[in-house]
């Protein structure tokens, strides 16, 4: 088994040469961490002449090694990249796939450059430009429009990783005793969360949304469409990290995007941009869309996958109440 390690450039050079991802006349000049990730081990390789990104998935979550995760997930991610390479309107927003090693769960992709992701939005000082949001919606237009199934099959089912995501979106955040002390995030958050965790009506609706998330659907989804998957590059907005992809309900991708507009407290008029720019907005099921928006807001406030949010408890309570209303709205 090959293990990717930032401290072993020579081993990596040999490995890359064996797979013909590095010429015999090339070396690894430096290895660096290209940015903050959560799930996987990701490195930028600099050969002196060019750079590329190497990503390895392991049997656990990189940021929370106690959380077990399907170790083959990068193979699914590479299958997504292979698939979208056929559609220029989607590929133009994403790095090109260079190679995949299914034995060692290592993927090599194009480097989009030393760019920032959009997690700076959580500091509440950064705002999304209208044109940036249009690009973000346009990516979803291309993806959801270009890859549709008339007969649902098991392609990119991604079931194991989806089960893990389901747990952390629809279940764990709403468990009273899940072993995660929210006061370690912010004093008083544990008590603030309790009424929502005890709300049977709310939890029933969240369970229904969870079953929908686990069901097959017609549209190819990115699956994790939040600011950590959006890069600000010199060549415009790019999208990475489609490891949670699957064929499902397009309200899920859109719901996550909109939830993060609320979590980053963007201007209200940005929401209208989503409505006008998303190609088939009027065909969406708004009850489901609101539900996914609400659940994503809640799980980011009281679940394990915390964000660098700069909000006091009062602001969090307002958002939690708002999210609850969205989920229960008929
Ligand atoms: N193709 C790329 N070009 C430039 N930077 C990248 C690229 N892929 C990943 N990164 C950087 O590495 C970070 C982690 O990669 P990501 O694929 O999101 O891993 P994880 O699955 O662990 O979240 C990203 O947030 C981004 O900053
Ligand atoms: Mg990521």
GROMACS .gro file of C-alpha atoms and ligand atoms in nm:
model
  358
    1UNK     CA    1   0.000   0.000   0.000
    2UNK     CA    2   0.136   0.340  -0.098
    3UNK     CA    3   0.084   0.607   0.167
    4UNK     CA    4   0.100   0.969   0.059
    5UNK     CA    5   0.325   1.165   0.297
    6UNK     CA    6   0.437   1.528   0.270
    7UNK     CA    7   0.766   1.435   0.436
    8UNK     CA    8   0.861   1.170   0.179
    9UNK     CA    9   0.913   1.345  -0.157
   10UNK     CA   10   1.148   1.078  -0.296
   11UNK     CA   11   0.903   0.795  -0.231
   12UNK     CA   12   0.631   1.001  -0.396
   13UNK     CA   13   0.852   1.076  -0.698
   14UNK     CA   14   0.916   0.703  -0.747
   15UNK     CA   15   0.547   0.626  -0.708
   16UNK     CA   16   0.445   0.896  -0.959
   17UNK     CA   17   0.705   0.775  -1.209
   18UNK     CA   18   0.579   0.416  -1.182
   19UNK     CA   19   0.236   0.545  -1.281
   20UNK     CA   20   0.382   0.767  -1.552
   21UNK     CA   21   0.242   1.079  -1.390
   22UNK     CA   22   0.595   1.213  -1.362
   23UNK     CA   23   0.855   1.197  -1.639
   24UNK     CA   24   1.177   1.004  -1.570
   25UNK     CA   25   1.363   1.332  -1.608
   26UNK     CA   26   1.140   1.507  -1.354
   27UNK     CA   27   1.173   1.524  -0.978
   28UNK     CA   28   0.961   1.641  -0.690
   29UNK     CA   29   1.106   1.977  -0.591
   30UNK     CA   30   0.858   2.052  -0.316
   31UNK     CA   31   0.539   1.928  -0.155
   32UNK     CA   32   0.291   2.155   0.016
   33UNK     CA   33  -0.062   2.161   0.152
   34UNK     CA   34  -0.273   2.343  -0.108
   35UNK     CA   35  -0.544   2.447   0.138
   36UNK     CA   36  -0.764   2.333   0.423
   37UNK     CA   37  -0.947   2.006   0.364
   38UNK     CA   38  -1.154   1.789   0.595
   39UNK     CA   39  -1.183   1.442   0.459
   40UNK     CA   40  -0.869   1.351   0.268
   41UNK     CA   41  -0.491   1.385   0.240
   42UNK     CA   42  -0.417   1.642  -0.031
   43UNK     CA   43  -0.080   1.770  -0.157
   44UNK     CA   44   0.045   2.009  -0.422
   45UNK     CA   45   0.342   1.861  -0.609
   46UNK     CA   46   0.590   2.106  -0.760
   47UNK     CA   47   0.834   1.960  -1.011
   48UNK     CA   48   1.007   2.292  -1.076
   49UNK     CA   49   0.840   2.308  -1.418
   50UNK     CA   50   0.477   2.236  -1.332
   51UNK     CA   51   0.249   2.166  -1.039
   52UNK     CA   52  -0.039   1.926  -0.986
   53UNK     CA   53  -0.257   1.803  -0.700
   54UNK     CA   54  -0.246   1.454  -0.549
   55UNK     CA   55  -0.534   1.338  -0.329
   56UNK     CA   56  -0.557   1.015  -0.127
   57UNK     CA   57  -0.861   0.887   0.059
   58UNK     CA   58  -0.814   0.670   0.366
   59UNK     CA   59  -1.041   0.456   0.580
   60UNK     CA   60  -1.111   0.749   0.809
   61UNK     CA   61  -1.178   1.124   0.801
   62UNK     CA   62  -0.849   1.318   0.799
   63UNK     CA   63  -0.974   1.593   1.032
   64UNK     CA   64  -1.152   1.351   1.268
   65UNK     CA   65  -0.949   1.027   1.251
   66UNK     CA   66  -1.191   0.862   1.496
   67UNK     CA   67  -1.462   0.881   1.226
   68UNK     CA   68  -1.450   0.579   0.993
   69UNK     CA   69  -1.507   0.656   0.623
   70UNK     CA   70  -1.511   0.448   0.303
   71UNK     CA   71  -1.152   0.433   0.186
   72UNK     CA   72  -1.236   0.404  -0.185
   73UNK     CA   73  -1.417   0.739  -0.197
   74UNK     CA   74  -1.157   0.910  -0.414
   75UNK     CA   75  -1.228   0.647  -0.680
   76UNK     CA   76  -1.589   0.770  -0.690
   77UNK     CA   77  -1.464   1.127  -0.707
   78UNK     CA   78  -1.244   1.039  -1.005
   79UNK     CA   79  -1.541   0.870  -1.176
   80UNK     CA   80  -1.732   1.196  -1.141
   81UNK     CA   81  -1.443   1.386  -1.303
   82UNK     CA   82  -1.429   1.130  -1.585
   83UNK     CA   83  -1.799   1.168  -1.644
   84UNK     CA   84  -1.813   1.548  -1.653
   85UNK     CA   85  -1.507   1.569  -1.882
   86UNK     CA   86  -1.747   1.508  -2.170
   87UNK     CA   87  -1.936   1.834  -2.108
   88UNK     CA   88  -1.740   2.153  -2.156
   89UNK     CA   89  -1.996   2.366  -1.967
   90UNK     CA   90  -1.921   2.163  -1.652
   91UNK     CA   91  -1.555   2.070  -1.710
   92UNK     CA   92  -1.461   2.437  -1.760
   93UNK     CA   93  -1.538   2.498  -1.392
   94UNK     CA   94  -1.340   2.202  -1.262
   95UNK     CA   95  -0.983   2.067  -1.258
   96UNK     CA   96  -0.900   1.810  -1.523
   97UNK     CA   97  -0.850   1.453  -1.408
   98UNK     CA   98  -0.492   1.340  -1.473
   99UNK     CA   99  -0.507   0.990  -1.330
  100UNK     CA  100  -0.648   0.748  -1.074
  101UNK     CA  101  -0.486   0.457  -0.892
  102UNK     CA  102  -0.774   0.241  -0.770
  103UNK     CA  103  -0.539   0.013  -0.578
  104UNK     CA  104  -0.398   0.283  -0.352
  105UNK     CA  105  -0.690   0.528  -0.368
  106UNK     CA  106  -0.478   0.806  -0.513
  107UNK     CA  107  -0.607   1.061  -0.764
  108UNK     CA  108  -0.403   1.316  -0.958
  109UNK     CA  109  -0.576   1.632  -1.084
  110UNK     CA  110  -0.490   1.960  -1.246
  111UNK     CA  111  -0.372   2.236  -1.012
  112UNK     CA  112  -0.602   2.538  -1.028
  113UNK     CA  113  -0.333   2.751  -0.871
  114UNK     CA  114  -0.266   2.904  -0.535
  115UNK     CA  115  -0.618   3.019  -0.477
  116UNK     CA  116  -0.840   3.081  -0.179
  117UNK     CA  117  -1.160   2.900  -0.121
  118UNK     CA  118  -1.470   3.092  -0.015
  119UNK     CA  119  -1.464   2.992   0.353
  120UNK     CA  120  -1.351   3.351   0.418
  121UNK     CA  121  -1.722   3.434   0.378
  122UNK     CA  122  -1.782   3.301   0.729
  123UNK     CA  123  -1.592   3.592   0.882
  124UNK     CA  124  -1.896   3.804   0.785
  125UNK     CA  125  -1.669   4.070   0.634
  126UNK     CA  126  -1.648   3.909   0.291
  127UNK     CA  127  -1.939   3.921   0.055
  128UNK     CA  128  -2.020   3.724  -0.252
  129UNK     CA  129  -2.042   3.933  -0.567
  130UNK     CA  130  -2.360   3.896  -0.772
  131UNK     CA  131  -2.150   3.778  -1.068
  132UNK     CA  132  -1.979   3.517  -0.854
  133UNK     CA  133  -2.313   3.378  -0.741
  134UNK     CA  134  -2.429   3.370  -1.103
  135UNK     CA  135  -2.128   3.153  -1.185
  136UNK     CA  136  -2.201   2.925  -0.893
  137UNK     CA  137  -2.560   2.880  -1.009
  138UNK     CA  138  -2.448   2.839  -1.368
  139UNK     CA  139  -2.227   2.547  -1.269
  140UNK     CA  140  -2.532   2.375  -1.120
  141UNK     CA  141  -2.733   2.457  -1.433
  142UNK     CA  142  -2.472   2.279  -1.644
  143UNK     CA  143  -2.436   1.983  -1.411
  144UNK     CA  144  -2.805   1.922  -1.345
  145UNK     CA  145  -2.901   1.979  -1.706
  146UNK     CA  146  -2.624   1.778  -1.871
  147UNK     CA  147  -2.645   1.466  -1.658
  148UNK     CA  148  -2.996   1.336  -1.616
  149UNK     CA  149  -3.121   0.982  -1.595
  150UNK     CA  150  -3.447   0.857  -1.734
  151UNK     CA  151  -3.395   0.513  -1.581
  152UNK     CA  152  -3.244   0.513  -1.235
  153UNK     CA  153  -2.952   0.274  -1.194
  154UNK     CA  154  -2.655   0.231  -0.958
  155UNK     CA  155  -2.407   0.455  -1.136
  156UNK     CA  156  -2.222   0.675  -0.886
  157UNK     CA  157  -2.450   0.548  -0.611
  158UNK     CA  158  -2.182   0.636  -0.354
  159UNK     CA  159  -2.390   0.462  -0.092
  160UNK     CA  160  -2.133   0.415   0.185
  161UNK     CA  161  -2.015   0.776   0.186
  162UNK     CA  162  -2.372   0.895   0.157
  163UNK     CA  163  -2.465   0.695   0.467
  164UNK     CA  164  -2.189   0.874   0.657
  165UNK     CA  165  -2.308   1.211   0.529
  166UNK     CA  166  -2.668   1.121   0.611
  167UNK     CA  167  -2.565   1.046   0.968
  168UNK     CA  168  -2.393   1.383   1.007
  169UNK     CA  169  -2.660   1.590   0.835
  170UNK     CA  170  -2.990   1.432   0.938
  171UNK     CA  171  -2.927   1.230   1.253
  172UNK     CA  172  -2.625   1.303   1.473
  173UNK     CA  173  -2.685   1.681   1.511
  174UNK     CA  174  -3.034   1.612   1.649
  175UNK     CA  175  -2.934   1.338   1.896
  176UNK     CA  176  -2.953   1.456   2.255
  177UNK     CA  177  -2.661   1.249   2.377
  178UNK     CA  178  -2.420   1.223   2.086
  179UNK     CA  179  -2.106   1.273   2.294
  180UNK     CA  180  -2.023   1.606   2.129
  181UNK     CA  181  -2.021   1.890   2.381
  182UNK     CA  182  -2.134   2.196   2.186
  183UNK     CA  183  -2.010   2.415   2.472
  184UNK     CA  184  -1.659   2.328   2.352
  185UNK     CA  185  -1.748   2.524   2.036
  186UNK     CA  186  -1.917   2.813   2.217
  187UNK     CA  187  -2.032   2.851   2.574
  188UNK     CA  188  -2.407   2.800   2.595
  189UNK     CA  189  -2.446   2.635   2.252
  190UNK     CA  190  -2.531   2.297   2.407
  191UNK     CA  191  -2.827   2.447   2.597
  192UNK     CA  192  -2.931   2.652   2.294
  193UNK     CA  193  -2.946   2.336   2.081
  194UNK     CA  194  -3.150   2.129   2.325
  195UNK     CA  195  -3.505   2.246   2.235
  196UNK     CA  196  -3.446   2.159   1.867
  197UNK     CA  197  -3.310   1.818   1.961
  198UNK     CA  198  -3.626   1.757   2.165
  199UNK     CA  199  -3.865   1.883   1.897
  200UNK     CA  200  -4.046   1.568   1.774
  201UNK     CA  201  -4.236   1.746   1.495
  202UNK     CA  202  -3.917   1.897   1.359
  203UNK     CA  203  -3.726   1.569   1.382
  204UNK     CA  204  -3.998   1.380   1.200
  205UNK     CA  205  -3.971   1.615   0.905
  206UNK     CA  206  -3.590   1.594   0.912
  207UNK     CA  207  -3.614   1.214   0.903
  208UNK     CA  208  -3.828   1.239   0.590
  209UNK     CA  209  -3.577   1.472   0.426
  210UNK     CA  210  -3.304   1.227   0.524
  211UNK     CA  211  -3.482   0.941   0.345
  212UNK     CA  212  -3.511   1.160   0.040
  213UNK     CA  213  -3.137   1.232   0.056
  214UNK     CA  214  -3.077   0.855   0.062
  215UNK     CA  215  -3.306   0.795  -0.237
  216UNK     CA  216  -3.200   0.778  -0.597
  217UNK     CA  217  -3.294   1.068  -0.819
  218UNK     CA  218  -3.266   1.187  -1.172
  219UNK     CA  219  -2.990   1.447  -1.148
  220UNK     CA  220  -2.616   1.423  -1.102
  221UNK     CA  221  -2.532   1.624  -0.789
  222UNK     CA  222  -2.205   1.771  -0.669
  223UNK     CA  223  -2.314   1.667  -0.322
  224UNK     CA  224  -2.114   1.914  -0.111
  225UNK     CA  225  -2.186   2.250  -0.272
  226UNK     CA  226  -2.065   2.487  -0.001
  227UNK     CA  227  -1.792   2.759   0.011
  228UNK     CA  228  -1.518   2.504   0.092
  229UNK     CA  229  -1.571   2.350  -0.254
  230UNK     CA  230  -1.553   2.684  -0.438
  231UNK     CA  231  -1.216   2.829  -0.533
  232UNK     CA  232  -1.144   3.188  -0.627
  233UNK     CA  233  -0.882   3.160  -0.902
  234UNK     CA  234  -0.727   3.404  -1.148
  235UNK     CA  235  -0.941   3.228  -1.407
  236UNK     CA  236  -1.269   3.282  -1.220
  237UNK     CA  237  -1.464   3.058  -0.982
  238UNK     CA  238  -1.378   2.690  -0.991
  239UNK     CA  239  -1.545   2.396  -0.824
  240UNK     CA  240  -1.363   2.106  -0.658
  241UNK     CA  241  -1.421   1.814  -0.424
  242UNK     CA  242  -1.721   1.627  -0.572
  243UNK     CA  243  -1.662   1.317  -0.355
  244UNK     CA  244  -2.020   1.326  -0.219
  245UNK     CA  245  -2.166   1.315  -0.570
  246UNK     CA  246  -2.463   1.092  -0.659
  247UNK     CA  247  -2.777   1.089  -0.868
  248UNK     CA  248  -3.044   1.248  -0.651
  249UNK     CA  249  -3.276   1.544  -0.607
  250UNK     CA  250  -3.135   1.868  -0.739
  251UNK     CA  251  -3.299   2.054  -0.449
  252UNK     CA  252  -3.016   1.914  -0.236
  253UNK     CA  253  -2.731   2.095  -0.418
  254UNK     CA  254  -2.934   2.412  -0.439
  255UNK     CA  255  -3.046   2.388  -0.076
  256UNK     CA  256  -2.689   2.359   0.047
  257UNK     CA  257  -2.582   2.657  -0.163
  258UNK     CA  258  -2.867   2.871  -0.030
  259UNK     CA  259  -2.810   2.758   0.331
  260UNK     CA  260  -2.457   2.894   0.312
  261UNK     CA  261  -2.586   3.228   0.182
  262UNK     CA  262  -2.772   3.249   0.513
  263UNK     CA  263  -2.484   3.112   0.721
  264UNK     CA  264  -2.257   3.380   0.575
  265UNK     CA  265  -2.533   3.645   0.607
  266UNK     CA  266  -2.524   3.757   0.246
  267UNK     CA  267  -2.747   4.032   0.119
  268UNK     CA  268  -3.111   3.930   0.062
  269UNK     CA  269  -3.097   4.028  -0.306
  270UNK     CA  270  -2.847   3.748  -0.369
  271UNK     CA  271  -3.127   3.502  -0.303
  272UNK     CA  272  -3.329   3.647  -0.586
  273UNK     CA  273  -3.029   3.583  -0.812
  274UNK     CA  274  -3.052   3.212  -0.736
  275UNK     CA  275  -3.422   3.219  -0.823
  276UNK     CA  276  -3.372   3.399  -1.153
  277UNK     CA  277  -3.049   3.227  -1.261
  278UNK     CA  278  -3.130   2.865  -1.183
  279UNK     CA  279  -3.270   2.727  -1.508
  280UNK     CA  280  -3.565   2.528  -1.380
  281UNK     CA  281  -3.640   2.703  -1.055
  282UNK     CA  282  -4.015   2.691  -1.109
  283UNK     CA  283  -4.002   2.313  -1.152
  284UNK     CA  284  -3.843   2.262  -0.811
  285UNK     CA  285  -4.029   2.127  -0.513
  286UNK     CA  286  -4.006   2.426  -0.280
  287UNK     CA  287  -4.109   2.233   0.029
  288UNK     CA  288  -3.815   2.000  -0.023
  289UNK     CA  289  -3.581   2.285  -0.116
  290UNK     CA  290  -3.671   2.476   0.202
  291UNK     CA  291  -3.629   2.159   0.402
  292UNK     CA  292  -3.276   2.098   0.272
  293UNK     CA  293  -3.185   2.465   0.331
  294UNK     CA  294  -3.309   2.443   0.689
  295UNK     CA  295  -3.137   2.115   0.771
  296UNK     CA  296  -2.804   2.233   0.632
  297UNK     CA  297  -2.825   2.553   0.841
  298UNK     CA  298  -2.907   2.357   1.155
  299UNK     CA  299  -2.648   2.085   1.115
  300UNK     CA  300  -2.374   2.343   1.059
  301UNK     CA  301  -2.475   2.516   1.384
  302UNK     CA  302  -2.527   2.214   1.609
  303UNK     CA  303  -2.358   1.922   1.433
  304UNK     CA  304  -2.000   1.798   1.421
  305UNK     CA  305  -1.900   1.965   1.092
  306UNK     CA  306  -1.856   2.312   1.239
  307UNK     CA  307  -1.757   2.620   1.038
  308UNK     CA  308  -1.546   2.919   1.141
  309UNK     CA  309  -1.864   3.115   1.214
  310UNK     CA  310  -1.834   3.455   1.380
  311UNK     CA  311  -2.178   3.466   1.538
  312UNK     CA  312  -2.294   3.516   1.893
  313UNK     CA  313  -2.555   3.289   2.051
  314UNK     CA  314  -2.837   3.532   1.976
  315UNK     CA  315  -2.759   3.527   1.603
  316UNK     CA  316  -2.732   3.148   1.609
  317UNK     CA  317  -3.070   3.122   1.781
  318UNK     CA  318  -3.228   3.345   1.516
  319UNK     CA  319  -3.084   3.128   1.241
  320UNK     CA  320  -3.192   2.805   1.413
  321UNK     CA  321  -3.548   2.937   1.450
  322UNK     CA  322  -3.548   3.048   1.088
  323UNK     CA  323  -3.422   2.706   0.977
  324UNK     CA  324  -3.690   2.533   1.183
  325UNK     CA  325  -3.958   2.745   1.016
  326UNK     CA  326  -3.821   2.657   0.673
  327UNK     CA  327  -3.825   2.285   0.750
  328UNK     CA  328  -4.183   2.293   0.880
  329UNK     CA  329  -4.317   2.528   0.612
  330UNK     CA  330  -4.589   2.374   0.397
  331LIG     N1  331  -0.721   2.117  -0.809
  331LIG     C1  332  -0.688   2.201  -0.711
  331LIG     N2  333  -0.624   2.317  -0.736
  331LIG     C2  334  -0.590   2.402  -0.637
  331LIG     N3  335  -0.616   2.378  -0.507
  331LIG     C3  336  -0.678   2.264  -0.474
  331LIG     C4  337  -0.717   2.169  -0.574
  331LIG     N4  338  -0.776   2.065  -0.512
  331LIG     C5  339  -0.773   2.092  -0.381
  331LIG     N5  340  -0.716   2.212  -0.356
  331LIG     C6  341  -0.697   2.275  -0.224
  331LIG     O1  342  -0.684   2.174  -0.127
  331LIG     C7  343  -0.792   2.180  -0.030
  331LIG     C8  344  -0.835   2.039   0.005
  331LIG     O2  345  -0.881   1.972  -0.111
  331LIG     P1  346  -1.023   1.900  -0.114
  331LIG     O3  347  -1.036   1.831  -0.244
  331LIG     O4  348  -1.130   1.998  -0.078
  331LIG     O5  349  -1.004   1.793   0.000
  331LIG     P2  350  -1.105   1.735   0.112
  331LIG     O6  351  -1.182   1.628   0.041
  331LIG     O7  352  -1.018   1.685   0.219
  331LIG     O8  353  -1.193   1.848   0.157
  331LIG     C9  354  -0.899   2.261  -0.100
  331LIG     O9  355  -0.980   2.328  -0.007
  331LIG    C10  356  -0.818   2.357  -0.184
  331LIG    O10  357  -0.774   2.467  -0.108
  332LIG    MG1  358  -1.289   2.001   0.059
   0.00000   0.00000   0.00000
